[in-house]
């Protein structure tokens, strides 16, 4: 058995006792030879010494054991406390985890509920929009523009006096259509008949969409990208016009919307897109008007723009076989000049103007390939017989509108609900 080291107190006491015995033995005078009786006393002293040492060691070991027991008790108490704290922390962490899981489940349920409500709300909003559009179409705004009959007669008389006169305000624009360079199908949007266009004046990229042949709400998309990506009308801004339009002969030009209103007579309305108000209106100075295109019974006046400004394409009962052309002042809506063209109305579906030349597009009752079959140049520099016969690519049906953009040199067309872009290839009139 390995004995533990003795405390300093017992070690010091035992050392003193041993030193004392040794010192006494050292200084004791040498005795004479002991007798046998005297020699028996030494073992007794040694035995006594062993007993004393054993008692001291036993007492020291007992105190050491008590000391160790006390230290072990303290350690056990601390370990018990640590174990209790660890168990409590584990329980709290488990409870917190359960609470978090419960909250996540609740949040997920709430998210699903909100998503379902949003989808239901979107469906209701779409239905309400359709109902509102229908109600607005069935109940147009009451007219408040009064027509002065005497003023109308004066405008008609002045226009007839200038009819077929030589137009001397042409610029140096001398381009004519050579062929259709490319066709791009953007999307399908809205009704079979309609109009989409851009403002050729300025740097605006907005797309204006007129759905149908009788409505009063214009959809405005900020750029071509938004128009092609989104099919829902709620992605576009809406402009509510004070009066509904008729036909698909509208025009956006210089920050204004020019459209045709039918209220007894045909009126040209100039509407500011910035202020959302009517800037001017004028009765179109033509009597007994009839549909200008034989294949489009809803178009009585088609407003178009080119490098020279704004033009009006129309037809009257007086000259019912052919199409007529007029030059408009965009500022005052006055008629600057009027022409009787040789282009027939029969089988005509649309028309546009480029550099002062009217191009009439023809088709058949059963839609086939559209073609430019009649050209009328107000400057007289190109005869109809010299103009090339230009065919458009095969598409879906017939054109309800074709708007030439002089800035981009391309045509925005509406074909049976599809929105198309025709890129035109030009050449000089002198090369024809």
Short mmCIF file of C-alpha atoms in Angstrom, two decimals:
data_model
loop_
_atom_site.label_atom_id
_atom_site.label_comp_id
_atom_site.label_asym_id
_atom_site.label_seq_id
_atom_site.Cartn_x
_atom_site.Cartn_y
_atom_site.Cartn_z
CA UNK A 1 0.00 0.00 0.00
CA UNK A 2 1.27 3.44 -1.04
CA UNK A 3 1.30 5.90 1.91
CA UNK A 4 0.44 9.52 1.37
CA UNK A 5 2.89 12.19 2.45
CA UNK A 6 2.42 13.45 6.02
CA UNK A 7 1.32 16.96 6.76
CA UNK A 8 4.09 19.39 7.69
CA UNK A 9 3.00 19.45 11.36
CA UNK A 10 3.55 15.73 11.91
CA UNK A 11 6.70 15.71 9.85
CA UNK A 12 8.19 18.52 11.95
CA UNK A 13 7.19 16.87 15.24
CA UNK A 14 8.62 13.50 14.25
CA UNK A 15 11.81 15.17 13.08
CA UNK A 16 12.24 16.98 16.41
CA UNK A 17 11.62 13.81 18.33
CA UNK A 18 14.20 11.91 16.32
CA UNK A 19 16.73 14.72 16.64
CA UNK A 20 16.19 14.84 20.34
CA UNK A 21 16.83 11.17 20.75
CA UNK A 22 19.89 11.33 18.54
CA UNK A 23 21.23 14.37 20.42
CA UNK A 24 20.75 12.71 23.77
CA UNK A 25 22.49 9.64 22.56
CA UNK A 26 25.34 11.64 21.16
CA UNK A 27 26.05 13.64 24.35
CA UNK A 28 25.49 10.86 26.74
CA UNK A 29 28.79 9.84 28.40
CA UNK A 30 30.06 6.51 27.26
CA UNK A 31 28.90 4.03 29.80
CA UNK A 32 30.59 1.13 30.95
CA UNK A 33 29.83 -2.24 29.53
CA UNK A 34 26.21 -2.87 30.21
CA UNK A 35 25.03 -5.75 32.02
CA UNK A 36 22.50 -8.08 30.45
CA UNK A 37 19.68 -6.51 32.45
CA UNK A 38 20.47 -3.08 31.23
CA UNK A 39 20.50 -4.15 27.51
CA UNK A 40 16.82 -5.22 27.63
CA UNK A 41 15.69 -1.56 27.97
CA UNK A 42 16.60 -0.59 24.32
CA UNK A 43 13.89 -2.65 22.56
CA UNK A 44 11.27 -1.20 24.85
CA UNK A 45 12.18 2.32 23.83
CA UNK A 46 12.10 1.35 20.17
CA UNK A 47 8.69 -0.22 20.54
CA UNK A 48 7.38 2.86 22.29
CA UNK A 49 8.74 4.99 19.49
CA UNK A 50 7.00 2.84 16.88
CA UNK A 51 3.71 3.08 18.72
CA UNK A 52 3.97 6.87 18.87
CA UNK A 53 4.82 7.09 15.17
CA UNK A 54 1.99 4.73 14.24
CA UNK A 55 -0.51 6.77 16.24
CA UNK A 56 0.72 9.97 14.56
CA UNK A 57 0.49 8.43 11.08
CA UNK A 58 -2.97 7.03 11.78
CA UNK A 59 -4.24 10.45 12.90
CA UNK A 60 -2.71 12.14 9.89
CA UNK A 61 -4.31 9.62 7.49
CA UNK A 62 -7.68 10.13 9.14
CA UNK A 63 -7.48 13.90 8.72
CA UNK A 64 -6.36 13.44 5.10
CA UNK A 65 -9.33 11.20 4.37
CA UNK A 66 -11.72 13.74 5.88
CA UNK A 67 -10.13 16.48 3.78
CA UNK A 68 -10.47 14.42 0.60
CA UNK A 69 -14.08 13.57 1.39
CA UNK A 70 -14.93 17.23 1.85
CA UNK A 71 -13.31 18.15 -1.48
CA UNK A 72 -15.09 15.31 -3.27
CA UNK A 73 -18.41 16.40 -1.75
CA UNK A 74 -17.85 19.94 -3.07
CA UNK A 75 -17.02 18.59 -6.54
CA UNK A 76 -20.07 16.34 -6.53
CA UNK A 77 -22.26 19.29 -5.57
CA UNK A 78 -20.84 21.40 -8.40
CA UNK A 79 -21.26 18.56 -10.92
CA UNK A 80 -24.85 18.16 -9.77
CA UNK A 81 -25.44 21.90 -10.29
CA UNK A 82 -23.88 21.74 -13.76
CA UNK A 83 -26.02 18.77 -14.66
CA UNK A 84 -29.17 20.52 -13.45
CA UNK A 85 -28.30 23.68 -15.39
CA UNK A 86 -27.53 21.68 -18.53
CA UNK A 87 -30.84 19.84 -18.26
CA UNK A 88 -32.69 23.12 -17.78
CA UNK A 89 -30.94 24.74 -20.78
CA UNK A 90 -31.68 21.69 -22.92
CA UNK A 91 -35.34 21.81 -21.93
CA UNK A 92 -35.55 25.55 -22.66
CA UNK A 93 -33.83 25.08 -26.04
CA UNK A 94 -36.22 22.27 -26.95
CA UNK A 95 -39.22 24.38 -25.95
CA UNK A 96 -37.88 27.31 -28.01
CA UNK A 97 -37.39 25.04 -31.02
CA UNK A 98 -40.95 23.77 -30.73
CA UNK A 99 -42.25 27.33 -30.52
CA UNK A 100 -40.26 28.37 -33.62
CA UNK A 101 -41.55 25.37 -35.58
CA UNK A 102 -45.08 26.18 -34.53
CA UNK A 103 -44.64 29.81 -35.61
CA UNK A 104 -43.18 28.72 -38.97
CA UNK A 105 -46.15 26.47 -39.60
CA UNK A 106 -48.49 29.32 -38.73
CA UNK A 107 -46.61 31.73 -41.03
CA UNK A 108 -46.72 29.21 -43.89
CA UNK A 109 -50.47 28.80 -43.45
CA UNK A 110 -50.93 32.59 -43.39
CA UNK A 111 -48.81 32.92 -46.55
CA UNK A 112 -50.91 30.37 -48.39
CA UNK A 113 -54.05 32.12 -47.24
CA UNK A 114 -52.76 35.52 -48.41
CA UNK A 115 -51.70 34.11 -51.77
CA UNK A 116 -55.13 32.60 -52.27
CA UNK A 117 -56.77 35.90 -51.33
CA UNK A 118 -54.50 37.84 -53.74
CA UNK A 119 -55.36 35.48 -56.59
CA UNK A 120 -59.06 35.78 -55.84
CA UNK A 121 -58.72 39.56 -55.67
CA UNK A 122 -56.92 39.66 -59.03
CA UNK A 123 -59.70 37.61 -60.61
CA UNK A 124 -62.31 39.95 -59.16
CA UNK A 125 -60.42 43.03 -60.32
CA UNK A 126 -60.21 41.67 -63.86
CA UNK A 127 -63.92 40.92 -63.84
CA UNK A 128 -64.72 44.39 -62.49
CA UNK A 129 -62.51 45.99 -65.15
CA UNK A 130 -64.36 44.16 -67.88
CA UNK A 131 -67.71 45.13 -66.38
CA UNK A 132 -66.65 48.78 -66.06
CA UNK A 133 -65.37 48.82 -69.64
CA UNK A 134 -68.65 47.36 -70.83
CA UNK A 135 -70.72 49.86 -68.84
CA UNK A 136 -68.61 52.77 -70.08
CA UNK A 137 -69.02 51.56 -73.65
CA UNK A 138 -72.79 51.25 -73.26
CA UNK A 139 -73.10 54.63 -71.49
CA UNK A 140 -70.80 57.16 -73.19
CA UNK A 141 -70.24 60.61 -71.75
CA UNK A 142 -72.87 63.14 -72.77
CA UNK A 143 -71.69 65.47 -75.51
CA UNK A 144 -71.05 69.10 -74.68
CA UNK A 145 -69.48 70.37 -77.92
CA UNK A 146 -71.90 72.49 -79.88
CA UNK A 147 -71.59 72.64 -83.65
CA UNK A 148 -72.05 75.97 -85.37
CA UNK A 149 -73.85 75.14 -88.64
CA UNK A 150 -72.86 78.44 -90.25
CA UNK A 151 -69.21 77.93 -89.35
CA UNK A 152 -69.37 74.43 -90.77
CA UNK A 153 -70.77 75.71 -94.07
CA UNK A 154 -67.96 78.26 -94.31
CA UNK A 155 -65.32 75.58 -93.70
CA UNK A 156 -66.82 73.32 -96.36
CA UNK A 157 -66.95 76.18 -98.86
CA UNK A 158 -63.34 77.22 -98.21
CA UNK A 159 -62.14 73.62 -98.52
CA UNK A 160 -63.93 73.15 -101.85
CA UNK A 161 -62.34 76.34 -103.19
CA UNK A 162 -58.86 74.91 -102.49
CA UNK A 163 -59.72 71.42 -103.75
CA UNK A 164 -57.24 69.86 -106.21
CA UNK A 165 -55.06 72.97 -106.25
CA UNK A 166 -51.31 72.49 -106.48
CA UNK A 167 -49.78 71.96 -103.07
CA UNK A 168 -46.65 74.07 -102.76
CA UNK A 169 -45.69 73.40 -99.13
CA UNK A 170 -43.85 70.13 -99.75
CA UNK A 171 -40.41 69.59 -98.24
CA UNK A 172 -37.49 67.91 -100.00
CA UNK A 173 -38.68 64.44 -98.94
CA UNK A 174 -38.60 62.29 -102.09
CA UNK A 175 -38.69 58.69 -100.87
CA UNK A 176 -41.13 56.08 -102.09
CA UNK A 177 -41.82 52.47 -101.13
CA UNK A 178 -39.69 49.91 -102.92
CA UNK A 179 -40.72 46.76 -101.05
CA UNK A 180 -41.61 45.35 -97.64
CA UNK A 181 -38.22 44.53 -96.15
CA UNK A 182 -39.37 42.49 -93.13
CA UNK A 183 -42.40 41.63 -91.03
CA UNK A 184 -42.39 41.09 -87.26
CA UNK A 185 -45.31 39.65 -85.28
CA UNK A 186 -45.31 41.16 -81.80
CA UNK A 187 -48.27 39.51 -80.05
CA UNK A 188 -52.03 39.07 -80.04
CA UNK A 189 -53.94 41.62 -78.03
CA UNK A 190 -57.57 42.69 -77.82
CA UNK A 191 -60.24 42.62 -80.51
CA UNK A 192 -59.95 41.68 -84.17
CA UNK A 193 -60.00 45.40 -85.08
CA UNK A 194 -57.97 48.09 -83.38
CA UNK A 195 -54.95 50.35 -83.57
CA UNK A 196 -51.52 50.55 -81.97
CA UNK A 197 -49.00 53.28 -82.61
CA UNK A 198 -46.19 55.50 -81.31
CA UNK A 199 -45.66 59.25 -81.37
CA UNK A 200 -43.31 59.96 -84.33
CA UNK A 201 -42.44 63.38 -82.88
CA UNK A 202 -39.94 63.50 -80.00
CA UNK A 203 -38.17 60.67 -78.19
CA UNK A 204 -41.07 59.01 -76.39
CA UNK A 205 -41.05 55.19 -76.40
CA UNK A 206 -44.65 54.84 -75.23
CA UNK A 207 -47.00 52.47 -77.03
CA UNK A 208 -50.64 53.60 -77.44
CA UNK A 209 -53.26 50.89 -77.94
CA UNK A 210 -56.85 51.50 -79.08
CA UNK A 211 -58.84 48.29 -78.70
CA UNK A 212 -61.96 48.04 -80.85
CA UNK A 213 -63.74 50.41 -83.21
CA UNK A 214 -65.84 52.23 -80.59
CA UNK A 215 -64.39 52.93 -77.16
CA UNK A 216 -63.11 55.73 -74.96
CA UNK A 217 -60.18 54.13 -73.09
CA UNK A 218 -56.61 54.24 -74.41
CA UNK A 219 -54.01 51.83 -73.01
CA UNK A 220 -50.51 53.25 -72.66
CA UNK A 221 -47.47 51.00 -72.23
CA UNK A 222 -44.18 52.67 -71.20
CA UNK A 223 -42.06 50.80 -73.76
CA UNK A 224 -42.29 48.11 -76.41
CA UNK A 225 -40.88 45.55 -73.96
CA UNK A 226 -43.76 45.94 -71.52
CA UNK A 227 -46.28 45.71 -74.35
CA UNK A 228 -44.83 42.45 -75.66
CA UNK A 229 -44.29 40.80 -72.25
CA UNK A 230 -47.58 41.53 -70.51
CA UNK A 231 -50.92 40.47 -71.91
CA UNK A 232 -53.16 41.91 -69.17
CA UNK A 233 -54.36 45.48 -69.63
CA UNK A 234 -53.81 46.18 -65.93
CA UNK A 235 -50.07 46.40 -66.70
CA UNK A 236 -50.74 49.55 -68.75
CA UNK A 237 -51.81 53.04 -67.80
CA UNK A 238 -55.28 54.10 -68.92
CA UNK A 239 -56.44 57.35 -70.43
CA UNK A 240 -60.17 57.97 -70.30
CA UNK A 241 -61.28 60.17 -73.18
CA UNK A 242 -64.18 62.63 -72.76
CA UNK A 243 -65.88 61.25 -75.90
CA UNK A 244 -65.69 57.81 -77.50
CA UNK A 245 -63.92 57.33 -80.79
CA UNK A 246 -65.27 55.76 -83.96
CA UNK A 247 -63.25 53.57 -86.34
CA UNK A 248 -59.49 52.97 -86.23
CA UNK A 249 -58.28 56.19 -87.83
CA UNK A 250 -56.70 57.75 -84.74
CA UNK A 251 -53.28 59.38 -84.57
CA UNK A 252 -50.75 60.27 -81.85
CA UNK A 253 -48.63 63.20 -82.98
CA UNK A 254 -46.54 65.75 -81.06
CA UNK A 255 -47.86 64.86 -77.61
CA UNK A 256 -51.50 65.03 -78.73
CA UNK A 257 -54.11 62.46 -79.66
CA UNK A 258 -56.16 63.19 -82.76
CA UNK A 259 -59.25 61.04 -83.07
CA UNK A 260 -62.64 60.99 -84.81
CA UNK A 261 -65.88 61.49 -82.93
CA UNK A 262 -69.25 60.93 -84.51
CA UNK A 263 -72.04 63.07 -83.10
CA UNK A 264 -74.38 63.77 -85.97
CA UNK A 265 -71.40 65.03 -87.97
CA UNK A 266 -67.81 63.84 -87.86
CA UNK A 267 -65.53 65.85 -85.60
CA UNK A 268 -61.75 65.81 -85.25
CA UNK A 269 -60.84 65.98 -81.55
CA UNK A 270 -57.39 67.18 -80.46
CA UNK A 271 -56.64 65.80 -76.99
CA UNK A 272 -53.59 66.70 -74.87
CA UNK A 273 -51.92 63.55 -73.53
CA UNK A 274 -50.06 65.58 -70.90
CA UNK A 275 -53.00 67.52 -69.44
CA UNK A 276 -55.71 64.93 -70.26
CA UNK A 277 -57.94 67.66 -71.69
CA UNK A 278 -59.40 68.61 -75.08
CA UNK A 279 -57.27 71.30 -76.71
CA UNK A 280 -59.35 71.85 -79.83
CA UNK A 281 -62.09 70.28 -81.94
CA UNK A 282 -63.28 70.85 -85.47
CA UNK A 283 -66.08 69.60 -87.69
CA UNK A 284 -64.57 67.82 -90.66
CA UNK A 285 -65.60 69.87 -93.74
CA UNK A 286 -67.03 67.10 -95.90
CA UNK A 287 -70.67 66.35 -96.65
CA UNK A 288 -72.41 62.99 -96.81
CA UNK A 289 -69.40 60.96 -95.77
CA UNK A 290 -69.25 57.23 -96.39
CA UNK A 291 -66.75 54.55 -95.24
CA UNK A 292 -63.43 55.35 -96.84
CA UNK A 293 -62.35 51.71 -97.33
CA UNK A 294 -64.62 49.18 -98.98
CA UNK A 295 -63.42 46.37 -96.67
CA UNK A 296 -63.60 48.46 -93.47
CA UNK A 297 -67.12 49.70 -92.90
CA UNK A 298 -66.23 51.31 -89.56
CA UNK A 299 -63.65 53.81 -90.91
CA UNK A 300 -65.00 57.12 -92.18
CA UNK A 301 -61.89 59.25 -91.65
CA UNK A 302 -58.37 57.86 -91.32
CA UNK A 303 -55.86 60.30 -89.80
CA UNK A 304 -52.25 59.55 -90.74
CA UNK A 305 -48.85 61.25 -90.42
CA UNK A 306 -45.74 61.40 -92.56
CA UNK A 307 -42.67 63.61 -93.01
CA UNK A 308 -44.94 66.49 -94.12
CA UNK A 309 -47.39 66.46 -91.20
CA UNK A 310 -50.97 65.21 -90.73
CA UNK A 311 -53.31 63.97 -93.44
CA UNK A 312 -56.96 62.86 -93.51
CA UNK A 313 -58.12 60.04 -95.78
CA UNK A 314 -61.89 60.04 -96.34
CA UNK A 315 -64.71 59.49 -98.86
CA UNK A 316 -68.01 61.21 -99.68
CA UNK A 317 -71.24 60.29 -101.41
CA UNK A 318 -70.48 62.87 -104.10
CA UNK A 319 -67.42 60.90 -105.23
CA UNK A 320 -68.34 57.51 -103.87
CA UNK A 321 -66.12 55.42 -106.14
CA UNK A 322 -62.77 56.95 -105.17
CA UNK A 323 -60.83 57.89 -102.04
CA UNK A 324 -60.19 61.53 -101.16
CA UNK A 325 -57.25 63.11 -99.36
CA UNK A 326 -56.88 66.26 -97.24
CA UNK A 327 -53.92 68.02 -95.57
CA UNK A 328 -54.58 69.18 -91.98
CA UNK A 329 -52.90 71.85 -89.91
CA UNK A 330 -52.01 70.05 -86.64
CA UNK A 331 -52.14 73.29 -84.66
CA UNK A 332 -55.56 74.62 -85.74
CA UNK A 333 -57.15 71.52 -87.37
CA UNK A 334 -57.87 73.62 -90.45
CA UNK A 335 -57.94 71.95 -93.87
CA UNK A 336 -54.99 73.24 -95.92
CA UNK A 337 -55.75 71.37 -99.15
CA UNK A 338 -58.06 68.61 -100.50
CA UNK A 339 -57.62 66.19 -103.43
CA UNK A 340 -59.76 63.72 -105.37
CA UNK A 341 -57.55 60.68 -105.91
CA UNK A 342 -57.85 58.03 -108.66
CA UNK A 343 -57.65 55.26 -106.04
CA UNK A 344 -60.91 53.25 -105.84
CA UNK A 345 -62.64 52.46 -102.56
CA UNK A 346 -63.65 48.98 -103.64
CA UNK A 347 -61.60 46.23 -101.94
CA UNK A 348 -59.48 48.84 -100.14
CA UNK A 349 -58.66 47.84 -96.55
CA UNK A 350 -56.25 50.55 -95.36
CA UNK A 351 -53.89 53.33 -96.46
CA UNK A 352 -50.95 55.45 -95.34
CA UNK A 353 -48.94 58.45 -96.58
CA UNK A 354 -45.16 58.68 -97.11
CA UNK A 355 -43.48 61.90 -98.32
CA UNK A 356 -46.79 63.32 -99.52
CA UNK A 357 -47.80 60.21 -101.48
CA UNK A 358 -50.92 58.21 -100.62
CA UNK A 359 -50.49 54.42 -100.69
CA UNK A 360 -53.76 52.45 -100.72
CA UNK A 361 -53.64 48.80 -99.61
CA UNK A 362 -56.10 46.37 -101.23
CA UNK A 363 -57.28 42.87 -100.39
CA UNK A 364 -60.25 40.62 -101.16
CA UNK A 365 -63.43 39.75 -99.30
CA UNK A 366 -61.86 36.41 -98.48
CA UNK A 367 -58.55 37.67 -96.99
CA UNK A 368 -55.45 36.92 -99.04
CA UNK A 369 -52.16 38.78 -99.58
CA UNK A 370 -52.51 42.53 -99.16
CA UNK A 371 -50.88 44.73 -101.78
CA UNK A 372 -50.25 48.38 -102.59
CA UNK A 373 -52.15 48.79 -105.83
CA UNK A 374 -52.72 52.55 -106.04
CA UNK A 375 -50.39 55.48 -105.34
CA UNK A 376 -51.32 59.17 -105.48
CA UNK A 377 -48.53 61.74 -105.12
CA UNK A 378 -49.75 65.26 -104.30
CA UNK A 379 -46.52 66.75 -105.66
CA UNK A 380 -47.09 65.13 -109.06
CA UNK A 381 -43.53 63.83 -109.22
CA UNK A 382 -44.63 60.17 -109.44
CA UNK A 383 -47.50 58.73 -111.46
CA UNK A 384 -49.60 55.80 -110.29
CA UNK A 385 -48.61 53.80 -113.37
CA UNK A 386 -44.93 54.12 -112.47
CA UNK A 387 -45.30 52.95 -108.87
CA UNK A 388 -44.25 49.33 -108.21
CA UNK A 389 -46.80 46.73 -107.12
CA UNK A 390 -45.79 45.93 -103.53
CA UNK A 391 -47.10 42.83 -101.74
CA UNK A 392 -47.22 42.32 -97.99
CA UNK A 393 -46.34 38.89 -96.49
CA UNK A 394 -49.15 36.42 -95.89
CA UNK A 395 -50.69 36.94 -92.45
CA UNK A 396 -53.83 36.08 -90.54
CA UNK A 397 -56.71 38.12 -91.98
CA UNK A 398 -57.05 41.74 -93.09
CA UNK A 399 -55.60 45.00 -91.81
CA UNK A 400 -57.91 47.11 -89.68
CA UNK A 401 -55.25 49.84 -89.36
CA UNK A 402 -51.81 50.66 -90.76
CA UNK A 403 -49.88 53.57 -89.21
CA UNK A 404 -46.64 54.70 -90.83
CA UNK A 405 -43.98 56.09 -88.46
CA UNK A 406 -41.80 58.55 -90.44
CA UNK A 407 -39.14 58.56 -87.72
CA UNK A 408 -38.64 54.77 -87.72
CA UNK A 409 -39.57 54.16 -91.38
CA UNK A 410 -41.88 51.30 -90.43
CA UNK A 411 -45.62 50.57 -90.29
CA UNK A 412 -47.54 49.55 -87.16
CA UNK A 413 -50.36 47.27 -88.33
CA UNK A 414 -53.30 45.55 -86.62
CA UNK A 415 -54.20 42.28 -88.35
CA UNK A 416 -57.14 40.27 -86.97
CA UNK A 417 -56.06 40.93 -83.37
CA UNK A 418 -52.32 40.50 -84.07
CA UNK A 419 -49.93 43.45 -83.77
CA UNK A 420 -47.40 43.54 -86.62
CA UNK A 421 -44.49 45.73 -87.68
CA UNK A 422 -43.57 46.13 -91.36
CA UNK A 423 -40.10 47.49 -92.12
CA UNK A 424 -40.16 49.30 -95.44
CA UNK A 425 -37.36 49.57 -97.97
CA UNK A 426 -37.29 52.96 -99.70
CA UNK A 427 -35.91 54.43 -102.90
CA UNK A 428 -36.04 57.85 -104.52
CA UNK A 429 -39.05 58.85 -106.59
CA UNK A 430 -36.72 59.75 -109.44
CA UNK A 431 -35.61 56.09 -109.61
CA UNK A 432 -39.14 54.84 -110.28
#
